[in-house]
Amino acid sequence: MYQYSPEDSEFLVERVDQFEKQLNRHLSGDLDEAKFRSLRLRNGLYMELHAHMLRVAIPYGTLNSIQLRALADVADKYDRGFGHFTTRQNIQFNWIELPEIANLLRELSSVGLHAIQTSGKATRNITADPLSGLTEGEIEDARPYCELIRRWFNLHPEFSWLPGKFKIAINGAKLDETALKIHDLGLRLVRSDEGEIGFSVFVGGGLGAAAMVGAETASFIPVEDILSYLESVMRIYNLKGRRDHQKRLRIKFLVRELGAVEFSRLVYEDWLQTKDDPELKLNLIELEGLKKDFELPIKPLPQAKFIDKVDFNYSIWKKNNVRSHKISGYSIVNVSLTKLGAAPGDASSEQMRILADLADKYSETELRTTKRQTIVFPHVRKDQVFDLWQSLEKYELASPHQGTLAQIVACPGGDYCDLAKAVSIPIATRVQKRFDDMNKLLDIGDLNINISGCENSCAHHHVADIGLLGMQKNGEEYYQITIAGETLHETIIGKKLGPSVSGENVVDAVEEIVNVYLDNREEEERFTDVFKRIGINPYKEKVYE
Amino acid sequence: MSDILEPKSIVNKANENIELVEFDEFINNINKYETLGVGVIIKPSDDIMLLKDSLYFIELVILDFNNFDDGRGYSQAYFLSKRWGFKGEIIGINAHLDQLQFMLRSGVTSYELLEDYKGFNEEDYSNGFSICYQAAANNSGLREKY
Ligand code: SF4
């Protein structure tokens, strides 16, 4: 598994040292709040409703057990014993004391973790498919590219003070688990007719009040030219992006105002000036080295027949939580952290240590985090899946909810976030209680419900089968419903169903929508396919009748 | 130009006879300045591309970094220094301590800090790292890893 070199670790320490100096200047009154805010955000530190929140990056969602234990230690020592896995492969701690932050970051740097650029107007943590390298049909494992691009834009002198935040996702798989077209910039690994690997580039996607699908600005950029191309995108954004209007800062507004064709032309013209600069060529030797570092730590197992155990609960869990691995003899196991009443993605320090121990025992020390806020054991021997399940059961981590409606994605919402207009977690809990019959959940199948507490859309509600967006109406909490969004097979922004629904009625509305789906579904049809066939009216009629 | 410092105060002795003009004045009267050897004062919102063909008679350029969150000056410095190989001085004014490393690596050759930062160790911020991960106009003193 890839690990930082000593010089990378040195860089992390230098970054903490510098931030500590900035923090001390702020605490002694020598650095005003506005500038400190800009600096602390670049180090992942937010001021939330009750305390400071720290967002730590889990680059491309890959963690080893040592790192997870270090995160558990942070949860105990600096938080209240919890961490929150986010939809963008980060982990957040909600109760951080400002003076302790440097020590916390130093502890994390010793295991190759950091909070650099997990917030602020710069390139954020680069996300990848959590199953990168594990599934058939992939063009390539995206993580070596994520790592090289992450490094390149780490404290980039020209692009660290952009008009707005800049999120990049890279996908090399057939299905898009990264939702790359709703990112500021999405890269899809592609293979040309001649067999050369390169990227299709999509720019200007995003959620929020003006949800947009990214426009393709280039259909094929060769691997070695990707850094110069990305620099050109950011240069045009840096120079021409809106800085005068707080709600128009993201690159999607620039792409919309210029038009995708004109934006692409400007990028292309700039790129023509730099694409042959040898300094900007992606280092192919380094890339090959990284590909070796990211090679899977397992080899195919001889196809010995083994008889899996028979157990009703195990088989339900297995159906929902276990996927096949491209390496024969192995499975991919997904662990849902969902618990009634708790924030989706929340994990206690105890759970983190258990997961770390189980990763050592069953998954070659490795874990992955997903945008559905679950934890993946990427390399579990098929003949050990039952043992792993038993261990998970013992620690109440064998929720069979993965891939069902009950695996709800919800942001912290009104319970923790000072930007929230409404609560998210209590709504998720009520929906889960309404659908607590496992047979019904299995019948419904994989149906996403995502709940955001405000227009910032941290829970990606626009691209869920059923999305709920919290808002205020006459001092009361209401929810706008969108349906039939998705990113996995294609990227579609969900359609607004109609007027927002009160908090009291929103769970009934969700149930009605699910019933319309079930009543109209033919065979294994997915939610979005039924919607395409029958349109929005049947849903409207049921919810607003 | 709004809260810009008096530029003359920061120009080297060697440059003190150079006439400084604001960007709009310069662009509107390029012919007038062609023979003079001139210094141009640029705001973040000024279109740096318009300077490209005049660089051969510009002696120095002054970039304004007053607005902490406005990163356009870094791209302006990049164009001048790396893209066009401008050999004159690129002076960053109204500079912020915490942004020195970004300014200098983008191609700014000298700077004047805002008053608020007097007394702090500039080295901590201009030279706080031993390694860098990307090509830039100026990576001197840094181990390059890319
Ligand atoms: S969507 Fe809004 S309420 Fe929810 S976490 Fe994001 S900013 Fe906070």
XYZ file of C-alpha atoms and ligand atoms in Angstrom:
699
model
C 0.000 0.000 0.000
C 1.277 3.449 -0.908
C 2.842 5.418 1.937
C 4.350 8.865 2.164
C 8.107 9.135 1.810
C 10.181 10.763 4.591
C 10.294 14.004 2.614
C 6.501 14.019 2.274
C 6.279 13.614 6.045
C 8.755 16.446 6.482
C 6.516 18.635 4.340
C 3.509 17.797 6.517
C 5.431 18.787 9.638
C 6.600 22.039 8.051
C 3.009 22.796 7.150
C 1.902 22.248 10.748
C 4.774 24.397 12.039
C 3.721 27.248 9.801
C 0.067 26.929 10.718
C 0.959 26.897 14.405
C 2.738 30.223 13.976
C -0.335 31.644 12.238
C -2.560 30.296 14.989
C -0.379 31.854 17.690
C -0.423 35.202 15.900
C -4.207 34.982 15.771
C -4.542 34.010 19.422
C -2.307 36.906 20.445
C -4.322 39.365 18.363
C -1.763 39.843 15.571
C -3.767 38.178 12.813
C -7.319 39.335 12.271
C -10.267 36.945 12.023
C -10.873 37.457 8.288
C -7.328 36.490 7.291
C -7.085 33.769 9.888
C -10.344 32.330 8.577
C -8.897 32.094 5.092
C -5.761 30.427 6.461
C -7.442 28.054 8.888
C -9.862 26.836 6.212
C -6.870 25.898 4.063
C -5.878 23.709 6.998
C -9.325 22.140 7.257
C -10.461 24.063 10.313
C -14.014 25.453 10.557
C -15.806 27.403 13.240
C -19.109 25.553 13.708
C -22.195 26.071 15.836
C -20.639 24.918 19.099
C -16.912 24.444 18.532
C -14.195 24.138 15.917
C -14.513 21.375 13.373
C -11.464 19.806 11.724
C -11.724 18.041 8.378
C -8.958 15.521 7.744
C -8.348 14.203 4.233
C -8.461 10.528 3.401
C -6.866 10.819 -0.028
C -8.780 8.772 -2.622
C -10.562 7.139 0.314
C -7.760 4.683 1.125
C -6.709 4.149 4.751
C -4.542 1.635 6.524
C -5.258 0.260 9.967
C -2.500 2.316 11.592
C -4.045 5.490 10.222
C -7.514 4.505 11.388
C -6.181 3.865 14.901
C -4.521 7.282 14.834
C -7.890 8.797 13.903
C -9.471 6.902 16.809
C -6.822 8.358 19.135
C -7.614 11.844 17.848
C -11.311 11.224 18.470
C -10.571 10.296 22.079
C -7.932 12.838 22.837
C -9.240 15.909 21.039
C -12.921 15.209 20.324
C -15.677 13.465 22.254
C -14.805 9.999 21.073
C -16.324 10.286 17.588
C -15.368 10.982 13.999
C -17.699 11.637 11.083
C -16.912 10.087 7.679
C -18.112 12.511 4.992
C -19.432 12.073 1.457
C -16.105 13.304 0.020
C -13.724 10.819 1.598
C -12.792 13.024 4.515
C -13.287 12.549 8.230
C -14.462 15.375 10.468
C -14.015 15.989 14.167
C -16.596 18.336 15.634
C -15.278 19.339 19.051
C -11.755 20.611 18.552
C -10.148 23.200 20.848
C -8.197 25.804 18.914
C -4.966 25.741 20.984
C -4.689 21.958 20.582
C -4.900 21.895 16.837
C -1.165 21.894 16.081
C -0.489 18.914 18.328
C -3.391 17.075 16.782
C -2.098 17.725 13.268
C 1.431 16.672 14.280
C 0.094 13.360 15.557
C -1.721 12.790 12.287
C 1.307 13.756 10.201
C 3.265 10.936 11.838
C 0.963 8.461 10.054
C 0.787 10.363 6.757
C -2.547 12.088 7.376
C -3.225 15.800 7.108
C -5.918 18.443 6.718
C -4.209 20.449 3.972
C -6.672 22.057 1.562
C -9.631 20.114 2.885
C -11.413 23.456 2.801
C -10.887 26.990 1.524
C -10.655 28.418 -1.961
C -8.098 25.998 -3.319
C -7.948 22.483 -4.773
C -9.606 20.141 -2.318
C -9.016 16.510 -1.477
C -9.168 14.572 -4.753
C -11.677 11.759 -4.656
C -11.628 8.410 -6.435
C -13.861 5.401 -6.733
C -13.613 3.621 -3.374
C -13.393 0.369 -5.307
C -10.463 1.581 -7.423
C -8.333 -1.334 -8.510
C -10.844 -3.899 -7.287
C -13.390 -4.338 -10.045
C -13.376 -5.772 -13.541
C -13.580 -3.521 -16.573
C -11.647 -0.623 -15.106
C -9.462 1.358 -17.501
C -6.937 1.753 -14.675
C -6.781 2.297 -10.936
C -7.325 6.066 -10.599
C -5.405 6.467 -7.340
C -1.856 6.944 -8.703
C -3.234 9.788 -10.830
C -5.101 11.222 -7.845
C -1.883 11.213 -5.861
C 0.194 12.912 -8.567
C -2.451 15.569 -9.198
C -3.026 16.075 -5.466
C 0.677 16.692 -4.992
C 0.933 19.068 -7.915
C -1.781 21.339 -6.559
C -0.570 21.117 -2.966
C 0.288 24.723 -2.006
C 0.509 25.554 -5.696
C 1.926 29.085 -5.854
C -0.402 30.259 -8.604
C -3.622 28.476 -7.671
C -3.942 28.587 -3.908
C -6.175 31.690 -3.847
C -8.848 30.816 -6.376
C -12.246 32.558 -6.563
C -13.887 29.544 -4.899
C -13.290 26.009 -3.766
C -12.170 23.553 -6.414
C -13.144 19.910 -6.136
C -11.696 17.245 -8.407
C -12.792 13.630 -8.810
C -11.134 10.974 -10.959
C -12.763 7.775 -12.125
C -11.287 4.854 -13.976
C -14.201 2.434 -13.590
C -17.219 1.697 -15.789
C -19.738 2.956 -13.247
C -19.150 6.386 -11.804
C -19.007 6.023 -8.030
C -17.218 9.382 -7.812
C -20.026 11.502 -9.324
C -17.327 13.259 -11.325
C -19.686 15.365 -13.419
C -20.987 17.174 -10.367
C -17.466 18.241 -9.434
C -15.783 21.508 -10.363
C -13.556 19.290 -12.448
C -14.039 15.631 -13.216
C -11.534 13.393 -14.965
C -12.568 10.169 -16.585
C -9.812 7.777 -17.571
C -10.336 6.703 -21.186
C -8.492 4.605 -23.729
C -8.116 5.943 -27.266
C -8.649 3.835 -30.380
C -4.874 3.426 -30.517
C -4.851 2.069 -26.985
C -3.348 5.175 -25.385
C -4.580 6.126 -21.908
C -5.787 9.655 -21.313
C -8.540 11.688 -19.700
C -11.871 13.156 -20.696
C -12.254 16.396 -18.806
C -15.533 17.767 -17.462
C -15.635 21.245 -15.957
C -18.241 23.255 -14.111
C -20.371 20.631 -12.462
C -21.753 21.317 -9.038
C -24.738 21.119 -6.767
C -26.159 23.855 -4.578
C -28.792 26.375 -5.649
C -27.673 26.213 -9.292
C -27.055 22.490 -9.777
C -25.206 21.764 -13.006
C -23.707 18.837 -14.842
C -20.102 19.474 -15.888
C -19.425 20.236 -19.554
C -16.876 18.207 -21.467
C -14.047 20.606 -22.309
C -11.721 17.983 -23.762
C -12.490 14.454 -24.869
C -8.923 13.162 -24.723
C -5.935 14.647 -22.935
C -2.945 12.287 -22.913
C -1.786 11.292 -19.447
C 1.490 13.166 -19.639
C -0.276 16.419 -20.604
C -2.874 16.423 -17.875
C -1.033 18.750 -15.472
C -0.595 21.485 -18.059
C -4.246 21.147 -19.074
C -5.447 21.360 -15.488
C -3.251 24.405 -14.933
C -4.870 26.087 -17.930
C -8.358 25.390 -16.569
C -7.396 26.864 -13.225
C -5.611 29.836 -14.776
C -8.684 30.850 -16.765
C -10.775 30.375 -13.624
C -8.321 32.286 -11.448
C -8.244 35.255 -13.804
C -11.835 35.331 -15.012
C -13.906 33.661 -12.287
C -16.408 35.811 -10.413
C -15.025 37.271 -7.211
C -17.621 39.981 -6.784
C -20.611 37.867 -5.854
C -20.480 35.399 -2.959
C -22.987 33.102 -4.628
C -21.221 33.025 -7.996
C -17.714 32.045 -6.963
C -17.582 28.493 -8.276
C -16.230 27.693 -11.715
C -19.674 26.493 -12.852
C -20.832 30.119 -12.985
C -17.895 31.110 -15.182
C -18.573 28.181 -17.516
C -22.239 29.153 -17.644
C -21.548 32.839 -18.255
C -18.934 32.272 -20.961
C -20.627 29.209 -22.392
C -18.870 25.849 -22.393
C -17.568 26.315 -25.933
C -15.923 29.653 -25.221
C -14.566 28.459 -21.893
C -13.066 25.396 -23.565
C -11.537 27.576 -26.270
C -9.871 29.860 -23.730
C -8.469 26.868 -21.885
C -7.246 25.301 -25.099
C -5.506 28.481 -26.248
C -3.712 28.820 -22.950
C -2.810 25.153 -22.969
C -1.252 25.397 -26.449
C 1.330 27.720 -24.896
C 2.329 25.291 -22.155
C 1.604 21.743 -23.246
C 5.098 21.171 -24.595
C 6.849 22.622 -21.558
C 8.894 19.663 -20.263
C 8.503 20.890 -16.681
C 4.734 20.460 -16.924
C 4.784 16.910 -18.271
C 3.500 14.375 -15.818
C 6.472 12.381 -14.560
C 5.875 8.978 -16.118
C 8.632 7.305 -14.107
C 7.073 8.545 -10.883
C 3.694 7.375 -12.204
C 5.011 3.869 -12.816
C 6.503 3.860 -9.313
C 3.163 4.892 -7.851
C 1.329 2.238 -9.839
C 3.588 -0.340 -8.187
C 2.910 1.180 -4.762
C -0.827 0.932 -5.394
C -0.716 -2.653 -6.674
C -3.121 -4.881 -4.816
C -1.475 -6.747 -1.945
C -3.129 -10.053 -2.919
C -2.698 -12.762 -5.538
C -5.427 -15.044 -6.923
C -6.205 -17.969 -4.665
C -6.453 -21.492 -6.025
C -10.101 -22.160 -6.826
C -10.631 -24.576 -3.967
C -14.301 -25.234 -3.424
C -15.563 -23.994 -0.142
C -19.070 -24.278 1.212
C -20.317 -21.006 2.590
C -22.108 -21.095 5.926
C -25.888 -21.095 6.016
C -27.370 -18.482 8.279
C -30.408 -16.345 7.543
C -29.014 -13.059 8.872
C -25.649 -13.721 7.282
C -27.194 -14.324 3.900
C -29.208 -11.093 4.035
C -26.127 -9.142 5.076
C -24.037 -10.845 2.412
C -26.546 -10.076 -0.319
C -26.443 -6.375 0.474
C -22.902 -5.864 1.697
C -20.584 -8.173 -0.222
C -19.416 -7.745 -3.818
C -17.194 -9.800 -6.015
C -13.532 -8.915 -6.341
C -11.613 -9.074 -9.601
C -9.012 -11.280 -7.915
C -10.360 -14.790 -7.630
C -10.890 -16.072 -4.128
C -11.577 -12.597 -2.690
C -14.600 -10.444 -1.902
C -15.205 -6.782 -1.199
C -17.099 -6.178 2.045
C -18.972 -2.989 2.750
C -19.712 -2.032 6.339
C -22.561 0.323 7.078
C -22.097 2.596 10.082
C -25.770 3.529 9.980
C -27.404 3.496 13.403
C -30.838 4.812 14.242
C -30.644 8.370 15.540
C -26.944 8.802 14.875
C -25.495 10.907 12.090
C -24.816 8.698 9.054
C -21.060 8.277 8.784
C -20.481 8.714 12.524
C -18.031 6.240 14.034
C -16.930 6.000 17.632
C -13.259 5.607 18.461
C -14.065 2.116 19.669
C -15.652 1.240 16.332
C -12.639 2.666 14.490
C -10.275 0.472 16.502
C -12.447 -2.578 15.913
C -12.497 -1.873 12.190
C -8.712 -1.421 12.219
C -8.224 -4.744 14.010
C -10.573 -6.480 11.586
C -8.737 -4.928 8.630
C -5.493 -6.375 9.990
C -7.066 -9.773 10.344
C -9.220 -9.951 7.221
C -8.262 -7.262 4.698
C -4.493 -6.914 4.419
C -4.602 -3.891 6.813
C -6.517 -1.823 4.240
C -9.854 0.048 4.351
C -11.651 2.403 2.007
C -14.232 5.125 2.664
C -17.157 5.822 0.332
C -19.426 8.694 -0.591
C -22.269 6.778 1.010
C -20.341 7.147 4.247
C -19.604 3.461 4.587
C -16.338 1.591 5.198
C -15.061 -0.981 2.760
C -12.828 -3.965 3.518
C -11.296 -4.313 0.066
C -9.583 -7.704 0.193
C -11.430 -10.352 2.179
C -10.839 -14.010 1.400
C -14.137 -15.596 0.405
C -13.689 -18.312 2.989
C -13.265 -15.682 5.701
C -16.294 -13.509 4.917
C -18.452 -15.440 7.371
C -15.877 -15.025 10.150
C -15.666 -11.318 9.426
C -19.461 -11.058 9.524
C -19.520 -12.822 12.894
C -17.005 -10.355 14.280
C -18.973 -7.439 12.872
C -22.154 -8.874 14.388
C -20.481 -9.092 17.771
C -19.668 -5.392 17.635
C -23.022 -4.385 16.141
C -21.403 -3.402 12.866
C -23.156 -5.951 10.686
C -26.024 -3.734 9.653
C -27.347 -5.215 6.431
C -28.449 -1.807 5.213
C -25.795 -1.184 2.591
C -27.452 -0.913 -0.789
C -30.922 -0.456 0.665
C -33.057 2.590 1.230
C -32.071 2.575 4.911
C -28.468 3.479 4.038
C -29.443 7.135 3.996
C -26.865 9.829 3.289
C -27.503 12.831 5.523
C -25.348 15.835 6.291
C -24.870 16.932 9.940
C -27.700 19.456 9.377
C -29.334 21.519 12.103
C -27.902 19.383 14.895
C -24.308 20.392 14.220
C -23.949 22.810 11.321
C -24.466 26.538 11.746
C -25.437 26.986 8.097
C -28.344 24.559 8.351
C -31.885 25.627 7.615
C -33.347 22.383 8.913
C -32.401 19.117 10.551
C -31.227 16.128 8.514
C -30.390 13.331 10.924
C -33.784 13.187 12.689
C -35.494 12.964 9.299
C -33.160 10.110 8.328
C -34.056 8.351 11.573
C -37.772 8.746 10.948
C -37.435 7.372 7.416
C -35.423 4.424 8.728
C -38.102 3.710 11.340
C -40.800 3.870 8.703
C -38.918 1.321 6.591
C -37.724 -1.019 9.305
C -38.968 -4.249 7.735
C -36.008 -6.019 6.143
C -38.193 -7.929 3.673
C -39.629 -4.672 2.429
C -36.152 -3.129 2.197
C -34.934 -6.092 0.188
C -37.955 -5.806 -2.068
C -37.337 -2.106 -2.673
C -33.664 -2.741 -3.396
C -30.973 -0.122 -3.894
C -32.714 3.231 -3.602
C -30.804 6.316 -2.470
C -32.258 8.859 -0.113
C -29.995 11.836 0.540
C -30.816 14.675 2.941
C -29.080 18.077 2.996
C -29.792 20.661 5.682
C -29.304 23.628 3.344
C -28.557 24.588 -0.241
C -24.865 23.821 0.167
C -25.982 20.297 -0.619
C -23.297 18.418 1.307
C -25.411 15.254 1.134
C -25.699 15.500 -2.684
C -29.493 15.361 -2.538
C -29.845 16.476 -6.193
C -28.349 13.239 -7.464
C -30.241 10.799 -5.260
C -33.306 8.796 -6.229
C -35.095 10.799 -3.561
C -33.430 14.001 -2.376
C -34.571 16.170 0.514
C -33.355 19.730 0.944
C -34.026 21.477 4.248
C -35.367 25.039 4.175
C -37.236 27.528 6.329
C -40.788 28.688 5.664
C -42.414 31.078 8.113
C -39.983 29.955 10.790
C -40.712 26.270 10.272
C -38.630 23.502 8.756
C -39.704 22.404 5.290
C -38.156 20.065 2.740
C -37.986 20.428 -0.987
C -38.143 17.051 -2.690
C -36.222 16.152 -5.833
C -36.518 12.783 -7.480
C -34.718 10.594 -9.981
C -31.256 12.116 -9.816
C -28.256 9.887 -10.304
C -24.566 9.717 -11.106
C -23.693 6.048 -11.333
C -24.729 5.194 -14.903
C -25.213 8.743 -16.152
C -25.348 12.104 -14.437
C -28.835 13.518 -13.958
C -29.910 16.306 -11.646
C -33.127 15.268 -9.900
C -36.408 17.009 -10.778
C -38.204 19.149 -8.235
C -41.425 17.433 -7.321
C -43.413 20.534 -6.376
C -43.891 22.801 -3.368
C -41.793 21.957 -0.322
C -43.325 19.692 2.300
C -43.391 20.318 6.048
C -41.080 18.374 8.349
C -44.140 16.713 9.789
C -45.293 15.370 6.415
C -42.018 14.679 4.686
C -41.689 11.031 5.724
C -45.206 10.324 4.433
C -44.202 11.932 1.158
C -41.107 9.711 0.923
C -43.251 6.654 1.526
C -45.711 7.714 -1.182
C -42.868 8.150 -3.665
C -41.477 4.717 -2.852
C -44.956 3.212 -3.277
C -45.409 4.806 -6.708
C -42.084 3.273 -7.679
C -43.048 -0.180 -6.410
C -46.499 -0.035 -8.025
C -45.025 0.803 -11.412
C -41.780 -1.136 -11.379
C -41.383 -3.830 -14.006
C -39.064 -6.662 -13.023
C -35.737 -5.282 -11.751
C -36.253 -1.755 -13.048
C -34.315 0.909 -11.176
C -35.978 3.986 -9.694
C -34.652 6.331 -12.385
C -35.750 4.004 -15.182
C -39.297 3.863 -13.851
C -39.283 7.649 -13.592
C -38.142 7.993 -17.210
C -40.973 5.746 -18.292
C -43.882 7.146 -16.267
C -42.808 10.770 -15.754
C -43.270 12.963 -12.716
C -47.060 13.199 -12.532
C -47.848 9.928 -10.746
C -45.470 10.980 -7.957
C -46.927 14.468 -7.761
C -50.452 13.154 -7.605
C -49.684 10.891 -4.681
C -47.662 13.396 -2.674
C -49.877 16.439 -3.197
C -53.285 14.813 -3.591
C -6.236 52.789 -7.525
C -7.742 52.525 -4.091
C -5.666 51.706 -1.052
C -2.381 51.219 -2.835
C 0.825 52.331 -1.163
C 2.819 55.150 -2.671
C 4.763 53.028 -5.155
C 7.792 55.287 -5.378
C 8.689 54.419 -1.799
C 9.532 50.879 -2.713
C 11.431 51.261 -5.910
C 15.156 50.539 -5.719
C 17.619 53.362 -5.895
C 18.574 52.103 -9.336
C 14.980 52.490 -10.450
C 14.168 55.780 -8.881
C 14.199 57.696 -12.115
C 11.688 55.395 -13.728
C 8.311 56.917 -14.309
C 5.479 54.876 -12.791
C 2.124 54.863 -14.514
C -1.100 53.111 -13.831
C -2.198 50.339 -16.165
C -5.063 52.207 -17.885
C -2.937 55.260 -18.528
C -0.228 53.065 -19.964
C -2.513 51.054 -22.231
C -4.260 54.150 -23.538
C -0.978 55.906 -24.329
C 1.439 53.148 -25.188
C 3.167 55.184 -27.890
C 3.934 57.939 -25.422
C 5.783 55.583 -23.094
C 7.529 53.483 -25.683
C 10.790 55.355 -25.550
C 10.796 56.265 -21.891
C 11.371 53.038 -20.064
C 8.474 52.916 -17.688
C 7.109 51.098 -14.630
C 3.499 49.919 -14.787
C 1.239 49.579 -11.750
C -1.255 46.753 -12.142
C -4.422 46.016 -10.178
C -5.751 42.452 -9.907
C -8.588 43.329 -12.282
C -6.270 44.633 -15.022
C -5.922 42.416 -18.078
C -2.285 41.393 -17.985
C -2.502 40.032 -21.527
C -2.514 43.573 -22.853
C 1.057 44.069 -21.604
C 2.562 41.185 -23.510
C 3.713 43.095 -26.584
C 5.055 46.043 -24.630
C 7.300 44.218 -22.213
C 10.455 45.060 -24.094
C 10.236 48.692 -23.034
C 8.767 48.204 -19.560
C 11.402 48.417 -16.851
C 9.411 47.162 -13.921
C 5.942 46.021 -12.988
C 4.165 46.561 -9.705
C 1.475 44.067 -8.661
C -0.965 44.804 -5.867
C -1.664 41.981 -3.398
C -3.734 44.034 -0.980
C -6.859 41.883 -1.157
C -5.893 38.763 0.779
C -8.310 36.446 -1.009
C -7.786 37.755 -4.528
C -5.359 35.377 -6.230
C -5.170 37.040 -9.631
C -1.807 38.630 -8.839
C -0.192 35.194 -8.757
C -1.318 34.462 -12.309
C -0.214 37.936 -13.389
C 3.225 37.267 -11.912
C 3.305 33.876 -13.624
C 2.588 35.380 -17.048
C 5.234 38.031 -16.650
C 7.927 35.843 -15.235
C 7.507 32.309 -16.505
C 5.393 32.626 -19.612
C 6.931 35.776 -21.093
C 10.346 35.777 -19.425
C 10.094 39.410 -18.330
C 13.527 40.412 -17.082
C 12.634 43.575 -15.196
C 11.662 43.717 -11.563
C 8.243 42.376 -10.547
C 7.371 44.109 -7.322
C 4.590 42.918 -5.035
C 3.124 45.688 -2.955
C 0.652 45.556 -0.085
C 2.006 42.080 0.488
C 0.824 39.754 3.239
C 3.276 37.814 5.359
C 1.371 34.561 4.976
C 1.426 34.782 1.195
C 5.114 35.483 0.615
C 5.911 31.936 -0.456
C 3.166 32.041 -3.092
C 4.185 35.472 -4.402
C 7.867 34.705 -4.660
C 7.374 31.319 -6.286
C 4.961 32.851 -8.808
C 7.692 35.193 -9.996
C 7.546 38.303 -7.801
C 11.158 39.453 -7.398
C 10.798 41.944 -4.557
C 8.036 43.003 -2.254
C 6.881 45.422 0.361
C 4.844 44.068 3.234
C 1.825 45.864 4.604
C 2.555 47.754 7.811
C 0.682 45.225 10.004
C 3.379 42.631 9.488
C 6.397 44.605 10.551
C 8.408 42.804 13.213
C 7.527 39.238 12.275
C 10.063 36.810 10.885
C 9.542 36.919 7.130
C 11.682 33.815 6.613
C 9.054 31.657 8.318
C 6.692 32.482 5.501
C 8.916 33.182 2.522
C 11.001 30.109 3.167
C 9.027 27.815 5.460
C 9.270 24.685 3.339
C 12.125 22.531 2.143
C 10.236 20.768 -0.649
C 7.792 21.690 -3.402
C 5.553 19.556 -5.570
C 5.242 21.583 -8.737
C 7.130 23.558 -11.344
C 6.940 27.301 -10.791
C 8.621 30.520 -11.838
C 10.980 30.334 -8.885
C 11.733 27.165 -6.934
C 15.134 28.246 -5.695
C 16.119 26.691 -2.387
C 13.432 24.026 -2.669
C 13.825 20.324 -3.347
C 11.534 19.676 -6.283
C 9.403 16.571 -6.146
C 7.363 16.173 -9.288
S -25.701 20.882 3.557
Fe -25.802 22.766 4.729
S -26.512 22.092 6.724
Fe -25.750 20.293 5.720
S -23.613 20.167 6.378
Fe -23.669 21.221 4.409
S -23.650 23.358 4.991
Fe -24.287 22.231 6.811
